[in-house]
Short mmCIF file of C-alpha atoms in Angstrom, two decimals:
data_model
loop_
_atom_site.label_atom_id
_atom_site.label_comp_id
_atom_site.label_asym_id
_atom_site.label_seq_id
_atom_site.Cartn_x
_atom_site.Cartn_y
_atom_site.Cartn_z
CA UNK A 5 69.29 158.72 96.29
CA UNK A 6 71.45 156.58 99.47
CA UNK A 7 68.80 158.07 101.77
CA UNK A 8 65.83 156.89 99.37
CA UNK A 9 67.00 153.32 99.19
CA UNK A 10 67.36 153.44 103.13
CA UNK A 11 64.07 154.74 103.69
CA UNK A 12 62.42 152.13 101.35
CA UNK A 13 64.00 149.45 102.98
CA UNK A 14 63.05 150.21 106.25
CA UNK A 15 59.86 148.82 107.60
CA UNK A 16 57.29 149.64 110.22
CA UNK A 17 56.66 147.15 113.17
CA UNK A 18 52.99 146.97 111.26
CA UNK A 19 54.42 145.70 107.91
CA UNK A 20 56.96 143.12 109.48
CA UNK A 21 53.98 141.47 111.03
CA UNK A 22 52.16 141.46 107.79
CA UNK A 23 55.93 139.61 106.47
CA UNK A 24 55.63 137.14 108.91
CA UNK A 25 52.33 135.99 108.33
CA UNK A 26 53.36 135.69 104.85
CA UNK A 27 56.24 133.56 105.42
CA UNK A 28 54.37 131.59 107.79
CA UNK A 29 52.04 130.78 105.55
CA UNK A 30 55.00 130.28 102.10
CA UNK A 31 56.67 127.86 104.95
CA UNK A 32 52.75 126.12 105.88
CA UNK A 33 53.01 125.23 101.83
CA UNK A 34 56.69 124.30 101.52
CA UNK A 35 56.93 122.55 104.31
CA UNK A 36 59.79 124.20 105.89
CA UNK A 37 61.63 127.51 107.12
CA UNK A 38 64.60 128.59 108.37
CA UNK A 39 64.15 131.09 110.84
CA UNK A 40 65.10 135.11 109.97
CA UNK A 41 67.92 136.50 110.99
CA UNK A 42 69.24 140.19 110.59
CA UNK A 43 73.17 139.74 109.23
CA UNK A 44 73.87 143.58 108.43
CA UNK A 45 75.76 146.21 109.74
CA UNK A 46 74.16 149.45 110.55
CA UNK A 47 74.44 152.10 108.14
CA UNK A 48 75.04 155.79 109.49
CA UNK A 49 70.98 156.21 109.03
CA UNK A 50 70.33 153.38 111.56
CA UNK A 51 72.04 154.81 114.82
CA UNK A 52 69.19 155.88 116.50
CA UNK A 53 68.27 151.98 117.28
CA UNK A 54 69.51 150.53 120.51
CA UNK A 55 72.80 149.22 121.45
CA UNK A 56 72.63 145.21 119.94
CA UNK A 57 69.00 145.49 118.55
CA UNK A 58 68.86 144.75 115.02
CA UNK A 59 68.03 148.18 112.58
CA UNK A 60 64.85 147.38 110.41
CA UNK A 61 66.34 145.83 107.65
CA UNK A 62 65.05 143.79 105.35
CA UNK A 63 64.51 139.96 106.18
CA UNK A 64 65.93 137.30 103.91
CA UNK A 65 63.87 133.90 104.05
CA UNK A 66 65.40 130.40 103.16
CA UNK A 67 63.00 128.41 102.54
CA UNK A 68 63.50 124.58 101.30
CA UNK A 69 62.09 122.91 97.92
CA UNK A 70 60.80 119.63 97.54
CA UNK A 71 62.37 117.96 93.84
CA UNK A 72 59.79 114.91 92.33
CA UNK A 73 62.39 112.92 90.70
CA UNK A 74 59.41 111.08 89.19
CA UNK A 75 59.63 113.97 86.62
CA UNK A 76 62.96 113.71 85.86
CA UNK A 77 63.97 110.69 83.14
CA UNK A 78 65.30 108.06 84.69
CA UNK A 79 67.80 107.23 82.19
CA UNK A 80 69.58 110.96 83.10
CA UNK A 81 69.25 110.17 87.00
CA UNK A 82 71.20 106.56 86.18
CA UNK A 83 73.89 108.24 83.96
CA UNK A 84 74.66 110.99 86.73
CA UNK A 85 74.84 108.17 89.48
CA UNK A 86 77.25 106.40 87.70
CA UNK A 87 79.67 108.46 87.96
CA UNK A 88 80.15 107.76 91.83
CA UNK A 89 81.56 104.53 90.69
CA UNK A 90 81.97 102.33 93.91
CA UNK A 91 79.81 100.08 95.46
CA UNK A 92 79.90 101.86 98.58
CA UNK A 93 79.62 104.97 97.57
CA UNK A 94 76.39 103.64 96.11
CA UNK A 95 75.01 102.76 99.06
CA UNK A 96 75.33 105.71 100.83
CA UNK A 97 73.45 106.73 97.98
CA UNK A 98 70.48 104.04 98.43
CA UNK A 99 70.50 104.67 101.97
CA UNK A 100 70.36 108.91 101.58
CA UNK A 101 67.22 108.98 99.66
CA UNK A 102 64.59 106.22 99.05
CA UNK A 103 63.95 107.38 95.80
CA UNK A 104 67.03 106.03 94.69
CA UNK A 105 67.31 102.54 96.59
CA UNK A 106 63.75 101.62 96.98
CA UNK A 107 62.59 99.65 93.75
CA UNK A 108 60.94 101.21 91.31
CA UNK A 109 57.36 99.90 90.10
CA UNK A 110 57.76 101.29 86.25
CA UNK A 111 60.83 99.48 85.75
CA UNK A 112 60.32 96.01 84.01
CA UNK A 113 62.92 94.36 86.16
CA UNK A 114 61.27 96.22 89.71
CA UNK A 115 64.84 97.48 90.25
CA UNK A 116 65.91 100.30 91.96
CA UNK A 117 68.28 103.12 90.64
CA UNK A 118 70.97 101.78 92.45
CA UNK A 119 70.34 98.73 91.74
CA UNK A 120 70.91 99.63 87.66
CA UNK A 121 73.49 101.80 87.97
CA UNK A 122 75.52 98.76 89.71
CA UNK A 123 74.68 95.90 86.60
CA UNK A 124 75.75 98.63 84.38
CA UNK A 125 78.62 99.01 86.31
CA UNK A 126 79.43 95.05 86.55
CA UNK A 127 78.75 94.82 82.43
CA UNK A 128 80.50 97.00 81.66
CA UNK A 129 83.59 96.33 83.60
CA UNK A 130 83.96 92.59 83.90
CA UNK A 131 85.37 90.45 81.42
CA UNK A 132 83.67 86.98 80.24
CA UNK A 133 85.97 85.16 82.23
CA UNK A 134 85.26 87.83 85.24
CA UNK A 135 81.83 87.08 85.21
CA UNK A 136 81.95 83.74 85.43
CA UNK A 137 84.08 83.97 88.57
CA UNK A 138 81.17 86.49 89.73
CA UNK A 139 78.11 85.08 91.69
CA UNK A 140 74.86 84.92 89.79
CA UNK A 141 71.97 87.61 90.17
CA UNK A 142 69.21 86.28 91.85
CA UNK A 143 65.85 88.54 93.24
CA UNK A 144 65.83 88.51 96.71
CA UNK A 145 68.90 86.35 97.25
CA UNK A 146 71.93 88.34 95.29
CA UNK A 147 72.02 91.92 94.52
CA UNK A 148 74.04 93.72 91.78
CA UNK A 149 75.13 95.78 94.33
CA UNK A 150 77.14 92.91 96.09
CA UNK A 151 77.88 91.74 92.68
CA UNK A 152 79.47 95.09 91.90
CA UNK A 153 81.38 94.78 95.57
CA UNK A 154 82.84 91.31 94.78
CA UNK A 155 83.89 92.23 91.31
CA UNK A 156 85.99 95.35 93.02
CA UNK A 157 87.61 92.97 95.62
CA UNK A 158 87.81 89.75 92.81
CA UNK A 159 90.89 89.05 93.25
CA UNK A 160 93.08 89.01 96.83
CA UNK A 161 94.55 86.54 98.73
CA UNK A 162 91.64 85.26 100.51
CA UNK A 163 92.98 82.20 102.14
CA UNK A 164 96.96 81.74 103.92
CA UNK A 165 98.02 78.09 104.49
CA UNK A 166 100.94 77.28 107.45
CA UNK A 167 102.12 79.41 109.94
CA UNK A 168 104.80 81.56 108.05
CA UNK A 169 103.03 84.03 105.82
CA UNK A 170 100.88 87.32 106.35
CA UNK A 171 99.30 89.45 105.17
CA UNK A 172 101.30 93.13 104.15
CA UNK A 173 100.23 95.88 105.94
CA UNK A 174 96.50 94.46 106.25
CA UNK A 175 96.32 94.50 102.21
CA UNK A 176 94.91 91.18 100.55
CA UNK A 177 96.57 91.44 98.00
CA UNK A 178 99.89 91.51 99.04
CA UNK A 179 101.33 88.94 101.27
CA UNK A 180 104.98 88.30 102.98
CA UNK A 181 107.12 85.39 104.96
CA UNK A 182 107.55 85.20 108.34
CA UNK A 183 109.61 82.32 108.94
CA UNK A 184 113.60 82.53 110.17
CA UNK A 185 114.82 79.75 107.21
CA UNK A 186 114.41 77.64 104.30
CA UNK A 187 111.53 75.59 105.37
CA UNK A 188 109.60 77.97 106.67
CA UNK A 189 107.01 78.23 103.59
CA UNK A 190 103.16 79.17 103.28
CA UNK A 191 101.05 79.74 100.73
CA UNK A 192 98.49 82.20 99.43
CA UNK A 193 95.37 81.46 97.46
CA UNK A 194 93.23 83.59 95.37
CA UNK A 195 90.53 81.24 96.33
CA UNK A 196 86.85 82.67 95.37
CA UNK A 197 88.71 83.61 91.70
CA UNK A 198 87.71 80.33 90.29
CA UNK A 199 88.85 79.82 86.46
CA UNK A 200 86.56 77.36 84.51
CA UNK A 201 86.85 78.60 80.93
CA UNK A 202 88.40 81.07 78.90
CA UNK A 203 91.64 82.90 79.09
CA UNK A 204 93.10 84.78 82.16
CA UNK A 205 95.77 86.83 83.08
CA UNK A 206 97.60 88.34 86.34
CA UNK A 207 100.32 89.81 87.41
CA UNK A 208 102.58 89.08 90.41
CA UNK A 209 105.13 92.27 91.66
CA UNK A 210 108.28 90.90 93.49
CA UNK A 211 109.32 92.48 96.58
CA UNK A 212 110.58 92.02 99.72
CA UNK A 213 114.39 91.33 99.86
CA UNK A 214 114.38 87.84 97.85
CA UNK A 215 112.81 85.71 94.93
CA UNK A 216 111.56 82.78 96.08
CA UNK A 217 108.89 82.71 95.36
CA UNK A 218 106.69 79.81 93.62
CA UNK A 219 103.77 81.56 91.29
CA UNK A 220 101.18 79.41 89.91
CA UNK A 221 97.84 77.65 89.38
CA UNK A 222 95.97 75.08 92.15
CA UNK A 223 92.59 73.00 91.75
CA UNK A 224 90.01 75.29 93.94
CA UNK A 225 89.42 73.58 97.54
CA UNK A 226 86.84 75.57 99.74
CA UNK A 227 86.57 72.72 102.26
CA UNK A 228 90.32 72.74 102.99
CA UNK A 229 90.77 73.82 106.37
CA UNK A 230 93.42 76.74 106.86
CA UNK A 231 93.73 76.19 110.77
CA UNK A 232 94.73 73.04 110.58
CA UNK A 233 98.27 73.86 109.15
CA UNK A 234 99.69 75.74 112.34
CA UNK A 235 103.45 75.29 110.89
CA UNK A 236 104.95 75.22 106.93
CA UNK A 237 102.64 74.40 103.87
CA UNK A 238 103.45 73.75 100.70
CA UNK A 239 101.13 72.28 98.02
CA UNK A 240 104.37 70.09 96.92
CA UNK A 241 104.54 68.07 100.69
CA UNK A 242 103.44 64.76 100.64
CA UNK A 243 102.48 64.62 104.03
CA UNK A 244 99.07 66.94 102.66
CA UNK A 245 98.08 64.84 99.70
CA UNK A 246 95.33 63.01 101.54
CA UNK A 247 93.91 66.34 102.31
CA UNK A 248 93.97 67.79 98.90
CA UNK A 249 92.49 64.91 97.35
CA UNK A 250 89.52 64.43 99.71
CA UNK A 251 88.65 68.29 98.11
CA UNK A 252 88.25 66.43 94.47
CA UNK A 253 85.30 67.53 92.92
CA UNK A 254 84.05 66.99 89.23
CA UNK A 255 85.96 70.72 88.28
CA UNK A 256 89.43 69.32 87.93
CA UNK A 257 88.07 66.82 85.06
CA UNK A 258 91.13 64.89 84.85
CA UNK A 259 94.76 64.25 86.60
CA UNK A 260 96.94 65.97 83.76
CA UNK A 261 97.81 68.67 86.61
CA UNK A 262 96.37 70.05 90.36
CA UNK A 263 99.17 72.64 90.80
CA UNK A 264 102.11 73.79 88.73
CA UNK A 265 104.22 76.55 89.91
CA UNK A 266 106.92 78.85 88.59
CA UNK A 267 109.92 79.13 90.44
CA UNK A 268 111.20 82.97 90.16
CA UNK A 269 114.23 82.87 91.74
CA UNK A 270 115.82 80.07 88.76
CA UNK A 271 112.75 80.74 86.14
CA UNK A 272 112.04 76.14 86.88
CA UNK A 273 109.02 74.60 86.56
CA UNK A 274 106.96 72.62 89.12
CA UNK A 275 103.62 70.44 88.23
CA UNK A 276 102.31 67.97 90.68
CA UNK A 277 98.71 65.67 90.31
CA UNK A 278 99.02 64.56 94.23
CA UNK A 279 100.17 60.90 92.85
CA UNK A 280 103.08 61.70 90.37
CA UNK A 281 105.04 65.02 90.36
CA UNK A 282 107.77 66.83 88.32
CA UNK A 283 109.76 68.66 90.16
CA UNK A 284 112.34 71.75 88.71
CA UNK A 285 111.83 71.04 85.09
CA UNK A 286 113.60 73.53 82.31
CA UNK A 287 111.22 74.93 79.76
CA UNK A 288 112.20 76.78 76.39
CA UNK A 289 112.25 80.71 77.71
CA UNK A 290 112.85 80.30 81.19
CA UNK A 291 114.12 83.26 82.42
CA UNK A 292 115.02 84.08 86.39
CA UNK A 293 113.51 87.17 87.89
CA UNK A 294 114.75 89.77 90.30
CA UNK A 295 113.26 91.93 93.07
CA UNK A 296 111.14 95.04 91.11
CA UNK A 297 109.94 92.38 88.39
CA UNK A 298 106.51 91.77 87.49
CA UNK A 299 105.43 88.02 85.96
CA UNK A 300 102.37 87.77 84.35
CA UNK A 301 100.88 84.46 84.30
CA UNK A 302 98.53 83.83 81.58
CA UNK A 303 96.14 80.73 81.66
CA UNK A 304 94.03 80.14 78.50
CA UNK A 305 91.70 76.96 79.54
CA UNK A 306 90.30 77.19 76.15
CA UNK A 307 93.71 76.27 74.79
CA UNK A 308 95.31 74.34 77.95
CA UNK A 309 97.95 76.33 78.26
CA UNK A 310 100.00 78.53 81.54
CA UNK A 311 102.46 81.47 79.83
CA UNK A 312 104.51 83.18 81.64
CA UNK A 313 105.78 86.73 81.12
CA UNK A 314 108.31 88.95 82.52
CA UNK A 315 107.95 92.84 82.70
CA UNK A 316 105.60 92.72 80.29
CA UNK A 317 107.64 90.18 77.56
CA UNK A 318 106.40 86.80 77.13
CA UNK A 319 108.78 84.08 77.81
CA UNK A 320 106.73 81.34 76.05
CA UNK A 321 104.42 78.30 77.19
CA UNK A 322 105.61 77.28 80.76
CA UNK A 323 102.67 74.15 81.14
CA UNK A 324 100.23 72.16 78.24
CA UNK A 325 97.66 69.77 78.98
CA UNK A 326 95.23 71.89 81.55
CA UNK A 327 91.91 71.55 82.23
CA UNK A 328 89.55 72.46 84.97
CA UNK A 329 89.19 74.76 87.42
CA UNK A 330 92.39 76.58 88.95
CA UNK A 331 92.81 79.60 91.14
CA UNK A 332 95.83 81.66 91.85
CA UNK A 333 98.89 81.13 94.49
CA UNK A 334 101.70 81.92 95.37
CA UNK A 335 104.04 79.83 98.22
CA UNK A 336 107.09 82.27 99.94
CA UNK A 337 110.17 81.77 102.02
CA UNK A 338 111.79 83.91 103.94
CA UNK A 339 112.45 87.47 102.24
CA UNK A 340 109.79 86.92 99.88
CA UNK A 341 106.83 89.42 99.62
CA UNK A 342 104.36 89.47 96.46
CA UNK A 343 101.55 91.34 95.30
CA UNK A 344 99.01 90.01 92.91
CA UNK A 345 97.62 92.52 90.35
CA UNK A 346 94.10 92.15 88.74
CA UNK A 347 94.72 93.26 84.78
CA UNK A 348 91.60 93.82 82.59
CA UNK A 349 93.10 94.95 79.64
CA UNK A 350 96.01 93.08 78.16
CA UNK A 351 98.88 95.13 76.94
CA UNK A 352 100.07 95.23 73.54
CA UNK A 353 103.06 93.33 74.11
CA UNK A 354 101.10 90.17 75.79
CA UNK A 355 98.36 89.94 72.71
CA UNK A 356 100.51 88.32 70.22
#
């Protein structure tokens, strides 16, 4: 029977030419072919070939297929691509095969795959008061590609004010001091995380080897230049009032507050309009935090109202009377570091 199957699968010079001409022509069709190659090992019925030559075995073809995702339903196509998740990873998708980041004409929306699976991605993930913060599809101007990119990077420390503070370990969203005493402070600003309406919360993580650091809320200022404070900056100098005030624009609404800050290191509160201020103020809950602790901050613009919470336990109304715009900040000294943590779903604990 072993010398059967050997002789069967042995061919003449004759019928390999015949093979080729077949694949040839399967290749002509498919459009490609990978050349044959002989892989065996010679069997003790294939000795009498020359040293190196290949025995006559058989020949095993590759040859490449062509897919027409046209036939495929989209919908399946959109529900397997979302499982890559990240904008970028998304791209490389788009930019692999045109089928998937060219537009396509039978969609009502002349979209692209890529294109959908990234505003699913975006409503699904963002909040309300994300995706106000988020910048506004528009065809041919914004994509919900870049839409999906900012909402993964929504909230860092985009802007540092004064000379003392950078950035830790390249991460924006974690920032430490640099300055050698007291008065060497800086500030970081969640600046493109604009809060209009709607409540909001974040977390801060204390590191570093102190806690002094002032947490809080400031009126958005994109024109404020962050070169021209080459030494320390603090949103509570009065030296820099002209400057924030020239920034006014019709989303702070009133003068009831432009920055209020939580002082970790004693649990005080700060609030300042840039013509009156209140400096160290007690507030029923105050608590002081230590290094490891996490405060939440908690700003509900539909109420007017800045919470604070430690590791997860709410202390209690810190600030009333807000409205307008604010972003995030934090100011440090030296031995202060911070992270800021983006949190979409509230725990338990905070809902009440």
């Amino acid at each position: 029977m072993g010398n059967l199957l050997a002789s069967s699968a042995r061919m003449t010079s004759d019928d390999r030419a015949k093979d080729d001409v077949a694949i040839a022509e399967t290749t002509q069709q498919r459009g490609r072919m990978e050349k044959p190659h002989w892989t065996g090992q010679p069997s003790g019925d294939d000795c009498s070939h020359e040293h190196g030559q290949p025995p006559n075995e058989v020949l095993h073809v590759a040859v490449a297929a062509t897919v027409d995702l046209s036939r495929i339903d989209t919908s399946i196509l959109t529900e397997i691509s979302s499982f890559l998740g990240t904008a970028r990873e998304l791209l490389n998708l788009a930019l692999t095969c045109k089928s998937f980041g060219q537009p396509t004409p039978a969609t009502v929306l002349n979209w692209s795959l890529v294109e959908e699976v990234a505003r699913q991605a975006v409503c699904s993930r963002a909040t309300v008061a994300e995706m106000s913060c988020l910048p506004q599809h528009v065809i041919g101007t914004t994509t919900w590609l870049s839409i999906l990119h900012r909402h993964e990077h929504l909230l860092t420390f985009d802007v540092l004010l004064g000379r003392y503070i950078e950035y830790l370990n390249g991460d924006k969203t974690a920032v430490c001091a640099t300055g050698d005493y007291d008065g060497d402070v800086s500030v970081a600003v969640a600046r493109s995380y604009i809060m209009r309406s709607g409540p909001h919360y974040v977390e801060f993580l204390i590191t570093g080897t102190a806690t002094n650091i002032g947490i809080g809320i400031v009126r958005p200022m994109p024109g404020l230049d962050a070169g021209a404070y080459d030494e320390e900056f603090d949103f509570f100098d009065d030296r820099f009032y002209p400057d924030f005030l020239a920034q006014r624009s019709a989303d702070w609404v009133n003068d009831n507050a432009h920055a209020c800050s939580f002082a970790s290191g004693c649990g005080l509160m700060s609030w300042i309009n840039w013509y009156e201020r209140e400096l160290g103020q007690s507030w029923e809950g105050m608590e002081a935090c230590q290094l490891g602790d996490t405060v939440g901050m908690l700003l509900d613009l539909d109420e007017g109202t800045l919470s604070v919470y430690r590791n997860n336990r709410r202390l209690g109304v810190m600030k009333g009377g807000l409205s307008g715009a604010y972003c995030w900040y934090v100011d440090v000294s030296p031995g202060d570091a911070v992270e800021i943590r983006r949190v979409t779903n509230l725990p338990t604990a905070l809902q009440s």
